[in-house]
Every structure is written in structure tokens, then in C-alpha cells.
Amino acid sequence: MSPLLEVEDLHVEIPLPHGTLHAVRGVSLTADAGEAVGLVGESGSGKSLTLRALLGLLPQPARISSGRIVLDGVDVTALPARERRRRLTGAMGMVFQDSLTALNPVMRVGAQIAEAPRRKLGMSAAQAKARAVELMERVGIPDPERRYRAYPHELSGGMRQRICIAIALSGRPRLILADEPTTALDVTIQAQVLGVVESLRRAEGVGLILVSHDLAVVSETCRRIYVMYAGRVVESGPILDVLSAPRHPYSFALLRSVPDPDAPVHRLLTIPGQPPDLMETAAGCSFAPRCLFAADACREQDPPLVALPGDRATACLRHEEADRWSDLVAGLATVEEV
Amino acid sequence: MSEVLAVEGLVQQFEGRYGLADRIARRPRPALRAVDGVDLVLREGETLGLVGESGCGKSTLSRCVVGLYRPTAGVVRLAGEPIAGTPTRAQRRFVQMVFQDPYSSLNPRMTVGQILGELLRYHRIVPRDQVAKRSRELLDLVGLPYRALGQTPRQFSGGQRQRIGIARALALEPKVLIADEPVSALDVSVQANIINLLLDLKQTLGLSMIFVSHNIAVVRQVSDRTAVMYRGRIIETGPTEQVFLEPSHPYTRLLLGSVPRLVTHVAAGGAATAIPAEPVPPAALPTATAEVGGCRYRDRCPVALPACATEPGLRLISDDGEEGHLAACQHVPG
Amino acid sequence: MGFVLYIGRRLLAAVPVLFGTTLIVFFMIHLVPGDPAVTLLGTHATPQAVAALHAQMGLDQPVWRQYLDFLGRLLHGDLGHSFFYQSSVTSLILGRISATLWLILAGAIFAVLVSVPLAVWAASRRGGLADHVIRTVPLLGLGMPAFWLGIMLILLFALKLGLFPVSGYGTTFAQHVQGIILPGLTVALALTPILVRSLRTSMINVLGSDYITTARAKGIGAGRTIAGHALRNAAVSSVTVLGVNIAYLVGSTLVVERVFSLPGVGTQMIDAIFNRDFPVVQGVTMFFAVMVVAVNLLTDVAHAGLDPRVRLS
Amino acid sequence: MKALTLPGRSVPAAGTTPRPRRRSRRFNGPLLAGLILFGLLVLAAICAPLITKADPTAQDLTQALLPPGSRGHLLGTDRFGRDTLARLLYGARIDLRVGVLAVVSPFLIGTVLGLVSGWFGGWFDTLVMRIVDMVVAFPFFVLVIALVFALGPGTGSIYLAITLVGWVAYARIVRGEVLVAKNQEYALAARASGLPTWRILLRHLLPNVVLQAIVFSMSDIVLSILAIVTLGYLGLGVPPPTPDWGSMIQDGQQFMLTHWYLAALPGFAVVITGLALALIGDGLVERMNLR
């Protein structure tokens, strides 16, 4: 069975007055029907642009410079623009980070949910409204009949994000793309919204691609993970395997630099330096300048993404030494203590 | 350990616009009690974590402490001396703040050298001819190269700017450092740098610190004691380990339970399941503009009692710590 | 309810502004260097005439008394008497008001008809040739005096092409319409450079906003996205931009009326200046302030009607 | 107290990758073009006696209404036989000088009032903003014309009238900027470190808020030149026979059918001045956005 969505070697470029920013550099990923996939990285890693490229919603002036997007076994990149958009938006819905700007401020929220059923699914006005109210109920909005007539600014952040989820679901998609959907929310609201997403995913069998900078959020929600750094996927695989035994120094360091609410450590691991400037292309692994384990080869050779057993992959030349990383770092910490 | 900073009965109220039209329409005068009766003690050498969600008043409280607002009621005491009206120069030097946003917290039109030099000169920290030397020492302290002195903030990355912000706070040689969400605007991979730096500086310079954050994991990592704020009040406070291991207030429990956790080992068959099935509360604003009366968590609380119609004060649960573990809930035996 | 309350609030806020404008208009007479009566009548006026004018203008009273009188008369619609004509200022203005209102209306309509499409075009082709042209050409117009533009339009359309009358306003409705087109266009074009530039910016903001992306993600088609989401928000910003600049448009009618010899209030003010007819100058200045306040109120109403967020604040 | 790193490595957190943020260039295209154009205009005005020998006020009815390109009169003559080029150049002296100088005092007054009322708020702010509301209720040209009429003719009246009306725009802009800037964390930091208010206002706020006022002053110069030209056209400006673009347009208007250039040329002069200043303003905005 072919996966629902398959992305091959996607490149996104942003032409700027001072040069071209190569923001996504050959990303490949797959999402099966009903599967929850996480895309993790920090700002500038290209995770959000990747997600937007999937739906053909890249912000001006970014554009896909090469790569294939295969939906249901059909390469949509080869289709005419209109047909491509029809297929992509028919199969996927999207949730954004900031629900206040993602909703039209001068339109009632109910009408915004009812729009896709009415215009795309061809329902009558009454049917579309009923569908919208039903969706609002499903995403946990109390008193949906009344809230149908509310404007976005009249709702709280959590309520608005639920509306956005309802909009994403309104076109009966098979895959939801969510771009940092809970980053702007408080933790208690975040937990509720994530709960809604999870239960809907299970009940409706809708797939999910979740983009987040927060490993914990992704680990609670997704089954597979792609870790991105500087426009590339540096590691991928089943989430539990990646988190418990990372095979790339970036994921390894990230896991040890983020505090755990249940287990405070004596000292957090720091990742020195900062993400690279994507305007320039330096030779070698883009993480090498910050890597704790980099060797000379890492600075000369661009590591390819190699497949590992257990449906995993990593873009590190020294991934075979990964088992020793923990000891190396632990030894270091004690040395520094003295 | 002796007290370095104390807050007693602090209230900070902001008044909204109230025009002629509102008067004619007989609308109530809008007022927002961002901080509504807070007591707090910071002891020498300790780190107090202040957690809460957006709008709970934690930022307002910290700004009151550094003297940016004049409190509506209550006192702030620095080393036993209350701030009367405008803080004195010595009081300004005593407590300094590290701000949240590394992009707006530095004047874009001044070089790092000017930012630090201005403070060193105005407060006469060192003789005039020593200003350059002292500025370099400050850069050493936060791990920035000397050439930073001639550069403007926009030539630095977010993490480096935050280091400049810390150097600026340290220039006045404060005893107390207030860190207001110092890492929330930074990339995850840089956050640990700043957290470790702050902890190191606290150690070497013998500072006391109030660490304000919405990030519960970070607060657990850095603080000795933790205070949880909700709608302008502290609803639970105590030694960090006790608050995290035995949360007493229902809100604290919800808060701690809501934090997403890294799932590294789970029975086969799929993703995590531990998603709290919290009943959806009515879309209430986190900060009340009107007085509700009673416990301010009552409308969201799953275990509310009729007795909650009267607002509980902080009650002692155990007193093995210096200040004890307290919570403001009717379920805590008084 | 929110809407009514908002409008009520705006109306109330206009009261102190109008009150303040009367202060400025009143104190204009005290800016006149030396004795206003002497200055107005000329140095060879007889002492009796000066004294009579003093009494008529109330200059022999204390200042606060003069102002209260002025205000009291104003509340009864009395702007004083013309020195030059045997008539009250109010009736003089009323006699000329229609041409000016026509001109403002025509100017506003033309301004919208010219700038909005240009701005939308430039914004939707951002970075393209049309955008560059629409962005740079208005730079030439920013320093264009309205009266000069009027003269050039007369030269081209009236004298060379003979499409419109050179000047005047005629007596019939058809003549009015014909006579108002060139002056209306002049008023509009004088404002267009500013309008196009700020409208283009706000259109770009609308077209680049997240809710447009949300709408596109729904897959409801480009036409529906524009009609359902972009247009109304674009209208909100157009109204805002127009409201900010409307005072400029109202002000430029003053000179444009003069160029086209329209029998409007502006022409009257300039005639009064040459006749040293102080009360008429004062009255017309006041009239223009009332016009601006009224037009601002209209934009507020339109804004509140289009944007639900406004009513809440 | 170093961050955890492998031994033998320096602390790379500190600027090892110097960000190649585009250095804000001192000049960009529009700014340079505007400055050159405006510079040329000013130079032409200053060097008027060197460019043409003709006296802008000398009448010679035998030489009246000559077309451009005539001997000794490059741009022709007006109905009194006065040289058009000389009148344009000497007119520039008046119009540019008054236009630029008229903006100075509104700029200073408005900036100071905006700074103070935005920072302190309270009754002073309310008072200033009420006055601003009153003044902006009048169309700019209407109030300036009425004030010049009341004050009597002459350049002094023009300066005073433009100052009385013009400061409100600066006060509004600067106040708005201050309201934003005073809640920026750098301003809070300056307050928290106990610096005196005057120092925060002058050293920290002013340099950040004044840029918007400077950008606006470019279009304000255009506006004040337009006001002077309009006054000249209405016969309320600089008294004749001193040349001024506005009165030249008025003179030329009656010969429109036969000698259109008499009215057109001074208008072009205004348009070019406006273009130069608009380019400078655009260039400044572009420069600021790079920061």
C-alpha cells in the first residue's frame, strides 16, 4: 500500500534582494493514512515552510525550486496549478500557530467553518450550518449554536484555536497539517487542545503532521518523528526509538538541553553557538560547528541521510559511535565539576 | 538565611479609560487588579521560581519589585528597607532585572559599550578611568568577546543579546536579580546556555534570584522554592520539590498535569495516552476585571465546595522548609 | 447595541473638538497686528468709522465677554454680518454651499475610483512592473499643487480637446455635472499619490495576512477567497486611509474652486480675503472645520459598520 | 562557569559566526537620487546670479512674451518682458528657503511636546492632545490661508502661520512613537536602572522616536512649499515684484492658450522639488527598515 502523502527531495528557496535563502534543502518524508507524524526543529530549520509547501501555501516570495509531492500515488507537482490545488486542499486541512490572525476578523466564526462545506462539498446553506455547529461541538466548544455568531475577537485563545481545528476539519480532509498549533497557548489550554486533536484523530482516522519546536508535545502526540536542522531532515524514525536512543548529535544534545519537569538534572547540556545563516552554504555538515562530537571529516563532507534498521535514518557520519555519546558527555560533566 | 527582599500585601491596579459616554451609559469603571494581595519573601542566596499562565500577574509583580510601577497598596522591602515612593539610587542598584525579549530590551541606537558605560558612570560604580576595564570584566562574566563593546545590539543573535541584557543588569552589582521569562523568546537549543549562565552567576556572585516563567520544567530546574500564581494571587508556595511532588492546590495539580512530557518508554501499540480529559471550562478570561468573590479558581475547579464562596488565605501544609509549604485552598485543613 | 454606543461615543467626542475650533476661529481676530479695526478699514479711516467697527465687532468688550457673545450667536447659527455685503455670513455660506458639497463628493468618489483599483492592482502584482510603476509615478504627484494641476487639466481637456467647460458651474443639473467633473478630478488627483501609496501598503498587509492563507487552505477557489475574505478587510483599511486624508481633500477644494471659478464657499473665502471681509473669512474657516468633523464622523460610521472589532473598543 | 563543552574548545557562544546581517548601507538608491536632485535645486538657487545675467524683476515691454529659446532668454519672457529662467531661479531662492525654514520650528515644538506628553501622560497630555484635535479639524490650507490673512502679508506671517498649524503633526507622530517605545523593554530597563528621566528621554527615547519625525518632515517641507506657492497663486504670498513660483503660475494662467509654458514651467519646478524630497523620505524609510 502506498502512503497517503510522500514528499521527495523538496527544496524551497526565498529570493531576497541580497541573495537567495535556501530554506528547505532536500526534505523527504511520508505520512500514512491515519498516522500522526511529528516535524521538530527550531526557528529557521525550515519545518514550517516544508509544511506550507505541502499545501501550496508558501508565503510570498518563497517557492518550491525542486522536489516531488506525491498524493495517493499521484505526483501532484506535475499537475496544472488549478488541479494541484484542488487535490491538495481536498485531502488536507491546516491549523496555524496564531489563531487570532488566522481567522478573518470581520467574519463570524460559524460562517468561516461553514464555508468549505458550502463551497467545496456542495452542501446547502442549512446543511453547511448544521455541519459547522456539529464540528464546533466536536472540538469541544460549549453552546455552539450561540458561538456560531461570534466574531474571532470575542473568543478566548483556546476557543479560537478550536475554531481553527474545526475549519481544518470542515472540508473532510484525510490529513491535518498543524503548524505549532499550541505554542501561543497556556499549558493548561495546550493540554486541552492537544487532547481534542488526539481524540479527533482517533475517532475520524484523520492523519496528522504536527510541526513543533517542543519535543515533549510531539512525543505525546506522534508515532513517528522527523528532526530538522538548517533546512534538512537530520534524523527520523519511530518516536520512542529516536527519543530513547538518538542517532544524531543534534537530537541527542537537544534532548539533554531541555529540562524535564519530572526529573531536574544537576546541569543542562548546552549546545554552543547558534543555527547557521542559510544565506551561505558552507562545506560539511551544517551542525558541525556546534557539534560536540564533530571530527575533521564532518567539516569537509556533507553527510547523506542514511537508512538504519528499524525504519530509522540519520544524517551523521559518526552515527555508529552514538552509543558512546552518553558516556562521553557524562564523563565531561564530572570533569567540569571538579 | 536572612531575608533580602520581601513583598507584603501588594496590590497593583490598572485603571482603564472611562469617558463621558461610559458615564452616560452607566458602565462600571474598568479596573484590572493585575496583582491582588501578594506576600512574598526572598532569602539570601536562594532562587524563587514564580510560575503561572499568561495574565496571572507574575510580570506585573516583578515590575513592582524593581520599582517600575508604584503599587496601589502594600510594600516592597529591600534588605528590610521599604521602598517609599520612588526607589532611591541604592535601592535601584540593589535589585536589577533581566528582560524577556532580547530584541526590544536593548536600545538599538547604542553600542554595548555605551549601554554599560552609561550605567557605570551614572551610578559611579567605578572611577571614570576604570569604566572601560570594568565593561570588559562584565563581558568576561557573561562570556562575550571584547569587540562587542563597539557593536550595536542588532549585530548579535538572540542568545548573545540576552547575555548583554544580563551584563547590563550586573553592571549595577545588584544583590537580587529578577529574571522575567529570560529564555522564553530564545530558540530551544540556546535556552540551556542562558539558564546555566544565570545559575553560574548566581553562584559566583552570591546573588538571590526571582525566576519568573510560564515554563514549569525550567522553573523546576532552576529554583529552590516555587510560588504558583493565579489571577493576581499566589495560590501555592513551598520548596520546589514539595510543590512538584505533592501539589496541594487543584490548580497547581492541573498546571503540573498539563505540562507535555517526553514519552520515552511506553507499552507497544502507539503513542502516549496520558492526555488529561479535563472538562472544558467556560471561556473565562484568566484575569477577572470584576470581583467574583470567593476562591478565584472556583469557576474552573473540579472539586469546588460551597465553602469556596469565601476566599481562602494561604494555609500551612508542612513547615520543614524555611518558609514552609502553603496553599490557598479550602481542602487544605486550616 | 455596540454599534449605537460606538457612534454615540464618537458624536460626543466631536463636541469638544467643535468647541475648540470655535476658540481658534474666534482668536484669529486677535492675531491681527495692531488695532484690527484700523487694519481692516485702512489707515485713512475716520475715527468715527473705527469706533463704529469696534462697537460692531464688540472689540470694546473684555475678551471673555466677546468670546461668550460669539459662541452664543454661533449656537443660534449666527456667524455675524459681512462687512462688504448687506447680508449675514450664514446666508452667504448657505448660498454657496451646494457647489462645495458637490465638489467634495465628486472629489471623494473620483479619489476612490482612481486609487483603490490602482492600489489593488499594485498589491496583487507585488514586485512586478505594474507595482513599480504605481509606486514610483505618484512620487511625481506628491509635490503637485492642486491649482496648477487644475490649470493643466483645463489646458488639455477644456482648451485643447474641448470636452468640458473651462470654468463655471452653470444653472441646470446637467451643467452642474459637466462643470464638476474637471474640478472633481483635480481634487481627486491631488490626493491620489498619497492615497495610492498608503492603500497599497494596507492591501499588501491584507493579502499577506494569515486569514487569507486559511481561506486558501480551505480550497474554496481564488475568486471566493478574494470576494469573501480580502474585499471586506480591504474596505476597512481603505476607509481608514481615506479618513486620515479627507481633510486634505476638503482643503484643496478651496483653491480648486478658484481655478475653475466655481461659485462655492472657497471662492467666497478668497473674495472675502481681498475685500478684507473678516466675518466671512471667519465663518468660512469655521464651515470647513465643521465639514471635516462631519466627514470624519461619516468615516467612523462606515468603519464601525465594516469592522466588528471597532465597536468593542 | 563555562558552558559544558569539550576540553580544548573555546566558548563559541560568543559571536564565532559573525552574522552577515546586511550592513545597513549609508545610502540607497532613492536616498542618493533625492539628495542629488535636491542638492542641484539648492545649488541652482544659490548660484542664480552665476547661471543667468538677467535681472528677475527688470521689465522690458519690447521683449514681452518671448517664446523659450529666444536670444538671451533661454526660457522666454513673461508679459512684462522679465526673463522666465531668472524668475524661476530667484523664485527657488524664496520658495525653497521659506519652505525648509518654515518646517524647523514646527519640528522642534512638535517633537518636544510629543515627547513630553507621550512620556508623562496625565493632564498635560490631555491638554496637548485636545489642542491637536482642534487644529487638525481644520484643513491645512484653509487654516494657513486664514492665518496669513489675519497676520498680514509677508514671509514672517507665513512662517508663523505654518508653525501654528504644522507642529500638531509632529506632536502626534512623536507621541505615538513614544507611547510604543516607553513600554519597550529597553526603556523599562533604563528606568529600572535608575537613570534620571531627562537622560532616558534624550539618550534612549529621542534617538529612536525622532526618525519618524524626520521622515515626515520631508513630506512636510513639500507641504509647506505647496502652501507658499498656493498663497502666491492667490496673491497672498510674497509681495510682488519678488519672483515666486505661485505668483508666476497666476501670471501665466491668463496666457494659457497662447503661452502655456508660462504657467506650466513653475509648476514643473514645484513637482521636481516634491519628487526630490519624496525620494529622500522613501530612502530614509528604506534605511530605517533595514535596521
PDB file of C-alpha atoms in Angstrom, chain B residues 14-165:
ATOM      1  CA  PHE B  14      -4.630  49.401  36.380  1.00  0.00           C
ATOM      2  CA  GLU B  15      -7.461  51.716  35.501  1.00  0.00           C
ATOM      3  CA  GLY B  16      -8.968  51.639  32.061  1.00  0.00           C
ATOM      4  CA  ARG B  17     -10.323  54.508  30.021  1.00  0.00           C
ATOM      5  CA  TYR B  18     -13.530  55.927  31.364  1.00  0.00           C
ATOM      6  CA  GLY B  19     -15.043  58.585  29.163  1.00  0.00           C
ATOM      7  CA  LEU B  20     -18.183  60.672  29.191  1.00  0.00           C
ATOM      8  CA  ALA B  21     -20.032  58.130  27.042  1.00  0.00           C
ATOM      9  CA  ASP B  22     -19.306  55.388  29.603  1.00  0.00           C
ATOM     10  CA  ARG B  23     -20.601  57.606  32.355  1.00  0.00           C
ATOM     11  CA  ILE B  24     -23.813  58.243  30.438  1.00  0.00           C
ATOM     12  CA  ALA B  25     -24.224  54.533  29.685  1.00  0.00           C
ATOM     13  CA  ARG B  26     -23.607  53.913  33.414  1.00  0.00           C
ATOM     14  CA  ARG B  27     -20.891  51.426  32.749  1.00  0.00           C
ATOM     15  CA  PRO B  28     -18.738  50.334  35.659  1.00  0.00           C
ATOM     16  CA  ARG B  29     -15.327  51.973  35.796  1.00  0.00           C
ATOM     17  CA  PRO B  30     -12.935  49.450  34.282  1.00  0.00           C
ATOM     18  CA  ALA B  31     -10.125  48.418  36.581  1.00  0.00           C
ATOM     19  CA  LEU B  32      -7.852  45.444  36.427  1.00  0.00           C
ATOM     20  CA  ARG B  33      -6.219  44.097  39.555  1.00  0.00           C
ATOM     21  CA  ALA B  34      -3.181  42.518  37.964  1.00  0.00           C
ATOM     22  CA  VAL B  35      -1.686  41.786  41.381  1.00  0.00           C
ATOM     23  CA  ASP B  36      -4.219  41.334  44.132  1.00  0.00           C
ATOM     24  CA  GLY B  37      -2.659  40.907  47.535  1.00  0.00           C
ATOM     25  CA  VAL B  38       0.679  39.127  47.304  1.00  0.00           C
ATOM     26  CA  ASP B  39       3.052  38.278  50.164  1.00  0.00           C
ATOM     27  CA  LEU B  40       6.492  37.042  49.270  1.00  0.00           C
ATOM     28  CA  VAL B  41       9.881  36.594  50.909  1.00  0.00           C
ATOM     29  CA  LEU B  42      13.184  36.048  49.129  1.00  0.00           C
ATOM     30  CA  ARG B  43      16.072  34.787  51.247  1.00  0.00           C
ATOM     31  CA  GLU B  44      19.711  35.361  50.625  1.00  0.00           C
ATOM     32  CA  GLY B  45      21.241  33.108  48.005  1.00  0.00           C
ATOM     33  CA  GLU B  46      18.034  31.366  47.012  1.00  0.00           C
ATOM     34  CA  THR B  47      16.195  31.198  43.721  1.00  0.00           C
ATOM     35  CA  LEU B  48      12.468  31.648  43.876  1.00  0.00           C
ATOM     36  CA  GLY B  49      10.549  30.411  40.858  1.00  0.00           C
ATOM     37  CA  LEU B  50       7.361  32.286  40.053  1.00  0.00           C
ATOM     38  CA  VAL B  51       5.094  30.318  37.707  1.00  0.00           C
ATOM     39  CA  GLY B  52       1.710  30.997  36.238  1.00  0.00           C
ATOM     40  CA  GLU B  53      -0.092  31.350  32.951  1.00  0.00           C
ATOM     41  CA  SER B  54      -0.312  34.485  30.858  1.00  0.00           C
ATOM     42  CA  GLY B  55      -2.168  37.285  32.612  1.00  0.00           C
ATOM     43  CA  CYS B  56      -1.746  35.832  36.108  1.00  0.00           C
ATOM     44  CA  GLY B  57       0.180  38.919  37.208  1.00  0.00           C
ATOM     45  CA  LYS B  58       3.668  37.467  37.515  1.00  0.00           C
ATOM     46  CA  SER B  59       5.246  40.057  35.223  1.00  0.00           C
ATOM     47  CA  THR B  60       3.417  42.914  36.918  1.00  0.00           C
ATOM     48  CA  LEU B  61       4.605  41.642  40.282  1.00  0.00           C
ATOM     49  CA  SER B  62       8.221  41.551  39.165  1.00  0.00           C
ATOM     50  CA  ARG B  63       7.950  45.042  37.713  1.00  0.00           C
ATOM     51  CA  CYS B  64       6.596  46.296  41.023  1.00  0.00           C
ATOM     52  CA  VAL B  65       9.578  44.784  42.774  1.00  0.00           C
ATOM     53  CA  VAL B  66      12.097  46.633  40.595  1.00  0.00           C
ATOM     54  CA  GLY B  67      10.148  49.848  41.124  1.00  0.00           C
ATOM     55  CA  LEU B  68       8.721  50.266  37.620  1.00  0.00           C
ATOM     56  CA  TYR B  69       5.206  50.608  38.979  1.00  0.00           C
ATOM     57  CA  ARG B  70       4.114  52.335  42.115  1.00  0.00           C
ATOM     58  CA  PRO B  71       1.936  49.761  43.902  1.00  0.00           C
ATOM     59  CA  THR B  72      -1.690  50.619  44.606  1.00  0.00           C
ATOM     60  CA  ALA B  73      -1.298  49.108  48.065  1.00  0.00           C
ATOM     61  CA  GLY B  74       1.266  47.152  50.031  1.00  0.00           C
ATOM     62  CA  VAL B  75       5.020  47.459  50.428  1.00  0.00           C
ATOM     63  CA  VAL B  76       8.161  46.115  48.847  1.00  0.00           C
ATOM     64  CA  ARG B  77      11.091  45.850  51.271  1.00  0.00           C
ATOM     65  CA  LEU B  78      14.660  45.648  50.050  1.00  0.00           C
ATOM     66  CA  ALA B  79      17.071  44.456  52.752  1.00  0.00           C
ATOM     67  CA  GLY B  80      14.478  45.442  55.315  1.00  0.00           C
ATOM     68  CA  GLU B  81      14.042  48.973  53.952  1.00  0.00           C
ATOM     69  CA  PRO B  82      10.638  49.679  52.352  1.00  0.00           C
ATOM     70  CA  ILE B  83      10.573  51.454  49.004  1.00  0.00           C
ATOM     71  CA  ALA B  84       8.882  54.761  49.736  1.00  0.00           C
ATOM     72  CA  GLY B  85       7.548  56.271  46.539  1.00  0.00           C
ATOM     73  CA  THR B  86      10.383  56.343  44.021  1.00  0.00           C
ATOM     74  CA  PRO B  87      13.219  53.959  44.821  1.00  0.00           C
ATOM     75  CA  THR B  88      16.493  55.547  45.897  1.00  0.00           C
ATOM     76  CA  ARG B  89      19.642  55.082  43.868  1.00  0.00           C
ATOM     77  CA  ALA B  90      20.890  52.476  46.286  1.00  0.00           C
ATOM     78  CA  GLN B  91      17.592  50.621  46.027  1.00  0.00           C
ATOM     79  CA  ARG B  92      17.797  50.745  42.239  1.00  0.00           C
ATOM     80  CA  ARG B  93      21.208  49.149  42.423  1.00  0.00           C
ATOM     81  CA  PHE B  94      20.057  46.551  44.916  1.00  0.00           C
ATOM     82  CA  VAL B  95      17.608  44.824  42.580  1.00  0.00           C
ATOM     83  CA  GLN B  96      18.009  44.558  38.817  1.00  0.00           C
ATOM     84  CA  MET B  97      16.044  42.860  36.090  1.00  0.00           C
ATOM     85  CA  VAL B  98      16.748  40.669  33.071  1.00  0.00           C
ATOM     86  CA  PHE B  99      14.006  41.119  30.493  1.00  0.00           C
ATOM     87  CA  GLN B 100      12.184  38.678  28.265  1.00  0.00           C
ATOM     88  CA  ASP B 101      12.604  39.944  24.745  1.00  0.00           C
ATOM     89  CA  PRO B 102      16.236  40.076  23.652  1.00  0.00           C
ATOM     90  CA  TYR B 103      15.207  42.167  20.656  1.00  0.00           C
ATOM     91  CA  SER B 104      13.352  45.015  22.314  1.00  0.00           C
ATOM     92  CA  SER B 105      15.218  45.041  25.611  1.00  0.00           C
ATOM     93  CA  LEU B 106      18.332  46.693  24.198  1.00  0.00           C
ATOM     94  CA  ASN B 107      18.367  50.218  22.828  1.00  0.00           C
ATOM     95  CA  PRO B 108      19.036  49.719  19.110  1.00  0.00           C
ATOM     96  CA  ARG B 109      20.864  53.049  18.836  1.00  0.00           C
ATOM     97  CA  MET B 110      23.506  52.448  21.497  1.00  0.00           C
ATOM     98  CA  THR B 111      26.582  50.257  21.369  1.00  0.00           C
ATOM     99  CA  VAL B 112      27.131  47.681  24.080  1.00  0.00           C
ATOM    100  CA  GLY B 113      29.947  49.851  25.422  1.00  0.00           C
ATOM    101  CA  GLN B 114      27.610  52.835  25.700  1.00  0.00           C
ATOM    102  CA  ILE B 115      24.892  50.787  27.373  1.00  0.00           C
ATOM    103  CA  LEU B 116      27.257  49.511  30.064  1.00  0.00           C
ATOM    104  CA  GLY B 117      29.352  52.682  30.371  1.00  0.00           C
ATOM    105  CA  GLU B 118      26.327  54.891  30.942  1.00  0.00           C
ATOM    106  CA  LEU B 119      25.294  52.868  33.982  1.00  0.00           C
ATOM    107  CA  LEU B 120      28.808  52.545  35.394  1.00  0.00           C
ATOM    108  CA  ARG B 121      29.298  56.288  35.167  1.00  0.00           C
ATOM    109  CA  TYR B 122      25.910  57.415  36.381  1.00  0.00           C
ATOM    110  CA  HIS B 123      25.952  55.169  39.433  1.00  0.00           C
ATOM    111  CA  ARG B 124      29.670  55.823  39.966  1.00  0.00           C
ATOM    112  CA  ILE B 125      30.328  52.093  40.247  1.00  0.00           C
ATOM    113  CA  VAL B 126      33.968  52.608  39.306  1.00  0.00           C
ATOM    114  CA  PRO B 127      36.112  55.713  38.758  1.00  0.00           C
ATOM    115  CA  ARG B 128      35.683  57.198  35.292  1.00  0.00           C
ATOM    116  CA  ASP B 129      39.019  55.946  34.022  1.00  0.00           C
ATOM    117  CA  GLN B 130      38.093  52.403  35.033  1.00  0.00           C
ATOM    118  CA  VAL B 131      34.844  52.254  33.092  1.00  0.00           C
ATOM    119  CA  ALA B 132      36.333  50.548  30.021  1.00  0.00           C
ATOM    120  CA  LYS B 133      38.131  47.989  32.150  1.00  0.00           C
ATOM    121  CA  ARG B 134      35.022  47.208  34.158  1.00  0.00           C
ATOM    122  CA  SER B 135      32.949  46.880  30.967  1.00  0.00           C
ATOM    123  CA  ARG B 136      35.386  44.250  29.725  1.00  0.00           C
ATOM    124  CA  GLU B 137      35.123  42.411  33.019  1.00  0.00           C
ATOM    125  CA  LEU B 138      31.358  42.363  32.645  1.00  0.00           C
ATOM    126  CA  LEU B 139      31.681  40.894  29.162  1.00  0.00           C
ATOM    127  CA  ASP B 140      34.007  38.228  30.561  1.00  0.00           C
ATOM    128  CA  LEU B 141      31.409  37.425  33.153  1.00  0.00           C
ATOM    129  CA  VAL B 142      28.705  36.715  30.562  1.00  0.00           C
ATOM    130  CA  GLY B 143      31.036  35.153  28.002  1.00  0.00           C
ATOM    131  CA  LEU B 144      31.120  37.749  25.243  1.00  0.00           C
ATOM    132  CA  PRO B 145      34.214  38.931  23.338  1.00  0.00           C
ATOM    133  CA  TYR B 146      35.604  42.414  24.000  1.00  0.00           C
ATOM    134  CA  ARG B 147      34.871  43.601  20.495  1.00  0.00           C
ATOM    135  CA  ALA B 148      31.191  43.523  21.449  1.00  0.00           C
ATOM    136  CA  LEU B 149      31.732  46.866  23.169  1.00  0.00           C
ATOM    137  CA  GLY B 150      31.842  48.699  19.863  1.00  0.00           C
ATOM    138  CA  GLN B 151      28.914  46.847  18.319  1.00  0.00           C
ATOM    139  CA  THR B 152      25.214  47.617  18.352  1.00  0.00           C
ATOM    140  CA  PRO B 153      22.647  45.043  19.549  1.00  0.00           C
ATOM    141  CA  ARG B 154      21.420  44.144  16.088  1.00  0.00           C
ATOM    142  CA  GLN B 155      24.773  42.602  15.265  1.00  0.00           C
ATOM    143  CA  PHE B 156      24.112  39.850  17.819  1.00  0.00           C
ATOM    144  CA  SER B 157      21.943  36.754  17.909  1.00  0.00           C
ATOM    145  CA  GLY B 158      19.108  36.312  20.402  1.00  0.00           C
ATOM    146  CA  GLY B 159      21.192  34.365  22.914  1.00  0.00           C
ATOM    147  CA  GLN B 160      24.030  36.863  22.758  1.00  0.00           C
ATOM    148  CA  ARG B 161      21.641  39.756  23.237  1.00  0.00           C
ATOM    149  CA  GLN B 162      20.320  38.076  26.328  1.00  0.00           C
ATOM    150  CA  ARG B 163      23.900  37.881  27.602  1.00  0.00           C
ATOM    151  CA  ILE B 164      24.221  41.629  27.010  1.00  0.00           C
ATOM    152  CA  GLY B 165      20.993  42.124  28.946  1.00  0.00           C
TER     153      GLY B 165
END
